[in-house]
mmCIF file of C-alpha atoms in Angstrom:
data_model
loop_
_atom_site.group_PDB
_atom_site.id
_atom_site.type_symbol
_atom_site.label_atom_id
_atom_site.label_comp_id
_atom_site.label_asym_id
_atom_site.label_seq_id
_atom_site.Cartn_x
_atom_site.Cartn_y
_atom_site.Cartn_z
ATOM 1 C CA UNK A 1 0.000 0.000 0.000
ATOM 2 C CA UNK A 2 1.327 3.390 -0.995
ATOM 3 C CA UNK A 3 1.791 6.083 1.614
ATOM 4 C CA UNK A 4 3.122 9.619 1.452
ATOM 5 C CA UNK A 5 3.774 11.316 4.761
ATOM 6 C CA UNK A 6 4.586 14.990 4.888
ATOM 7 C CA UNK A 7 6.238 16.680 7.850
ATOM 8 C CA UNK A 8 7.981 19.888 8.773
ATOM 9 C CA UNK A 9 5.073 22.277 8.754
ATOM 10 C CA UNK A 10 4.997 24.909 11.484
ATOM 11 C CA UNK A 11 4.002 28.426 12.412
ATOM 12 C CA UNK A 12 6.739 30.930 11.600
ATOM 13 C CA UNK A 13 7.248 34.668 11.268
ATOM 14 C CA UNK A 14 7.473 36.317 7.875
ATOM 15 C CA UNK A 15 11.004 36.117 6.549
ATOM 16 C CA UNK A 16 11.591 32.769 8.198
ATOM 17 C CA UNK A 17 12.502 29.418 6.692
ATOM 18 C CA UNK A 18 11.185 25.871 6.829
ATOM 19 C CA UNK A 19 12.065 22.520 5.330
ATOM 20 C CA UNK A 20 9.214 20.217 4.441
ATOM 21 C CA UNK A 21 9.826 16.501 3.966
ATOM 22 C CA UNK A 22 7.769 13.869 2.187
ATOM 23 C CA UNK A 23 8.486 10.199 2.775
ATOM 24 C CA UNK A 24 7.100 7.806 0.169
ATOM 25 C CA UNK A 25 6.560 4.086 0.743
ATOM 26 C CA UNK A 26 4.871 1.138 -0.911
ATOM 27 C CA UNK A 27 6.158 1.700 -4.435
ATOM 28 C CA UNK A 28 9.011 3.402 -6.260
ATOM 29 C CA UNK A 29 9.553 7.065 -7.053
ATOM 30 C CA UNK A 30 12.332 6.382 -9.545
ATOM 31 C CA UNK A 31 11.459 7.752 -12.985
ATOM 32 C CA UNK A 32 8.385 9.511 -11.612
ATOM 33 C CA UNK A 33 7.896 13.197 -11.039
ATOM 34 C CA UNK A 34 7.281 14.272 -7.465
ATOM 35 C CA UNK A 35 5.444 17.465 -6.671
ATOM 36 C CA UNK A 36 4.580 19.820 -3.868
ATOM 37 C CA UNK A 37 1.189 21.490 -3.936
ATOM 38 C CA UNK A 38 -0.536 23.767 -1.465
ATOM 39 C CA UNK A 39 -4.044 24.847 -0.560
ATOM 40 C CA UNK A 40 -4.380 28.277 1.055
ATOM 41 C CA UNK A 41 -7.384 28.857 3.330
ATOM 42 C CA UNK A 42 -10.549 29.199 1.278
ATOM 43 C CA UNK A 43 -8.744 28.673 -2.027
ATOM 44 C CA UNK A 44 -8.134 25.875 -4.481
ATOM 45 C CA UNK A 45 -5.072 23.689 -4.322
ATOM 46 C CA UNK A 46 -2.221 24.917 -6.503
ATOM 47 C CA UNK A 47 1.112 23.690 -7.707
ATOM 48 C CA UNK A 48 4.262 24.865 -5.949
ATOM 49 C CA UNK A 49 7.183 22.867 -7.327
ATOM 50 C CA UNK A 50 7.928 19.607 -9.118
ATOM 51 C CA UNK A 51 11.092 17.577 -9.597
ATOM 52 C CA UNK A 52 11.893 14.827 -12.063
ATOM 53 C CA UNK A 53 14.191 11.885 -11.606
ATOM 54 C CA UNK A 54 16.921 13.722 -13.523
ATOM 55 C CA UNK A 55 16.612 16.810 -11.353
ATOM 56 C CA UNK A 56 14.422 18.735 -13.770
ATOM 57 C CA UNK A 57 12.455 21.282 -11.726
ATOM 58 C CA UNK A 58 9.578 23.672 -12.216
ATOM 59 C CA UNK A 59 8.407 26.314 -9.769
ATOM 60 C CA UNK A 60 5.328 28.438 -9.465
ATOM 61 C CA UNK A 61 6.133 32.079 -10.181
ATOM 62 C CA UNK A 62 5.125 33.028 -6.650
ATOM 63 C CA UNK A 63 7.872 30.906 -5.085
ATOM 64 C CA UNK A 64 10.717 31.187 -7.605
ATOM 65 C CA UNK A 65 13.932 32.202 -5.941
ATOM 66 C CA UNK A 66 12.576 31.410 -2.481
ATOM 67 C CA UNK A 67 11.707 27.696 -2.564
ATOM 68 C CA UNK A 68 13.874 24.749 -3.601
ATOM 69 C CA UNK A 69 12.603 21.244 -4.303
ATOM 70 C CA UNK A 70 14.911 18.240 -4.141
ATOM 71 C CA UNK A 71 14.698 14.488 -3.896
ATOM 72 C CA UNK A 72 16.738 11.633 -2.490
ATOM 73 C CA UNK A 73 15.675 8.471 -4.259
ATOM 74 C CA UNK A 74 17.451 5.896 -2.038
ATOM 75 C CA UNK A 75 15.316 7.018 0.886
ATOM 76 C CA UNK A 76 12.282 7.944 -1.249
ATOM 77 C CA UNK A 77 12.244 11.416 0.274
ATOM 78 C CA UNK A 78 11.301 14.689 -1.355
ATOM 79 C CA UNK A 79 12.135 18.014 0.267
ATOM 80 C CA UNK A 80 10.826 21.513 -0.086
ATOM 81 C CA UNK A 81 13.150 24.149 1.330
ATOM 82 C CA UNK A 82 11.271 27.373 1.859
ATOM 83 C CA UNK A 83 12.981 30.688 2.591
ATOM 84 C CA UNK A 84 11.833 34.299 2.892
ATOM 85 C CA UNK A 85 8.399 33.067 3.819
ATOM 86 C CA UNK A 86 5.478 35.418 3.356
ATOM 87 C CA UNK A 87 1.989 35.406 4.892
ATOM 88 C CA UNK A 88 0.717 34.465 1.426
ATOM 89 C CA UNK A 89 2.572 31.151 1.761
ATOM 90 C CA UNK A 90 0.185 30.100 4.519
ATOM 91 C CA UNK A 91 -1.417 26.869 3.354
ATOM 92 C CA UNK A 92 -1.688 23.140 3.761
ATOM 93 C CA UNK A 93 1.185 21.647 1.787
ATOM 94 C CA UNK A 94 0.797 18.328 0.006
ATOM 95 C CA UNK A 95 3.251 15.965 -1.631
ATOM 96 C CA UNK A 96 2.268 13.856 -4.633
ATOM 97 C CA UNK A 97 3.700 11.327 -7.096
ATOM 98 C CA UNK A 98 2.910 11.416 -10.788
ATOM 99 C CA UNK A 99 0.832 8.702 -12.395
ATOM 100 C CA UNK A 100 3.124 7.822 -15.293
ATOM 101 C CA UNK A 101 6.888 7.317 -15.315
ATOM 102 C CA UNK A 102 9.028 9.265 -17.780
ATOM 103 C CA UNK A 103 6.212 11.773 -18.223
ATOM 104 C CA UNK A 104 6.363 15.386 -17.122
ATOM 105 C CA UNK A 105 2.948 16.254 -15.615
ATOM 106 C CA UNK A 106 3.583 19.878 -14.734
ATOM 107 C CA UNK A 107 1.094 21.171 -12.204
ATOM 108 C CA UNK A 108 -1.847 19.220 -13.639
ATOM 109 C CA UNK A 109 -3.173 17.603 -10.472
ATOM 110 C CA UNK A 110 -5.132 14.993 -12.440
ATOM 111 C CA UNK A 111 -1.775 13.539 -13.512
ATOM 112 C CA UNK A 112 -0.725 12.779 -9.950
ATOM 113 C CA UNK A 113 -1.826 9.434 -8.588
ATOM 114 C CA UNK A 114 -0.774 9.395 -4.953
ATOM 115 C CA UNK A 115 -1.141 12.161 -2.389
ATOM 116 C CA UNK A 116 -0.200 12.696 1.217
ATOM 117 C CA UNK A 117 -2.401 14.068 3.981
ATOM 118 C CA UNK A 118 -0.586 17.385 4.116
ATOM 119 C CA UNK A 119 1.377 19.472 6.582
ATOM 120 C CA UNK A 120 0.294 22.938 7.695
ATOM 121 C CA UNK A 121 2.468 26.008 7.183
ATOM 122 C CA UNK A 122 1.370 29.253 8.804
ATOM 123 C CA UNK A 123 3.308 32.467 8.253
ATOM 124 C CA UNK A 124 2.488 35.476 10.390
ATOM 125 C CA UNK A 125 3.427 39.060 9.637
#
């Protein structure tokens, strides 16, 4: 059975930093894209960052230059390093694995098969 478990969420002051982790189990992440998504209060879930097996990355414009996604395949872990946090980054953050290997899904959530339960990030001004 596949599981994704996110951790690292917290309440921080604006300008602070956090590292989110996502541990995947029950299948492989090799050759699949892994993504971080977030859902701000009262809003739809949106893409934040994705990373391919070869290190190919894509970031939402709102987080470029502040967030860094990375992966460590031997441990099936995906990280999201967040710096210069802003109140607008407040959201539930979710990790997901793409449905098809060798296929770049972008931020199309329908192309992600497995999702975690999320970890809450709250940024106060």
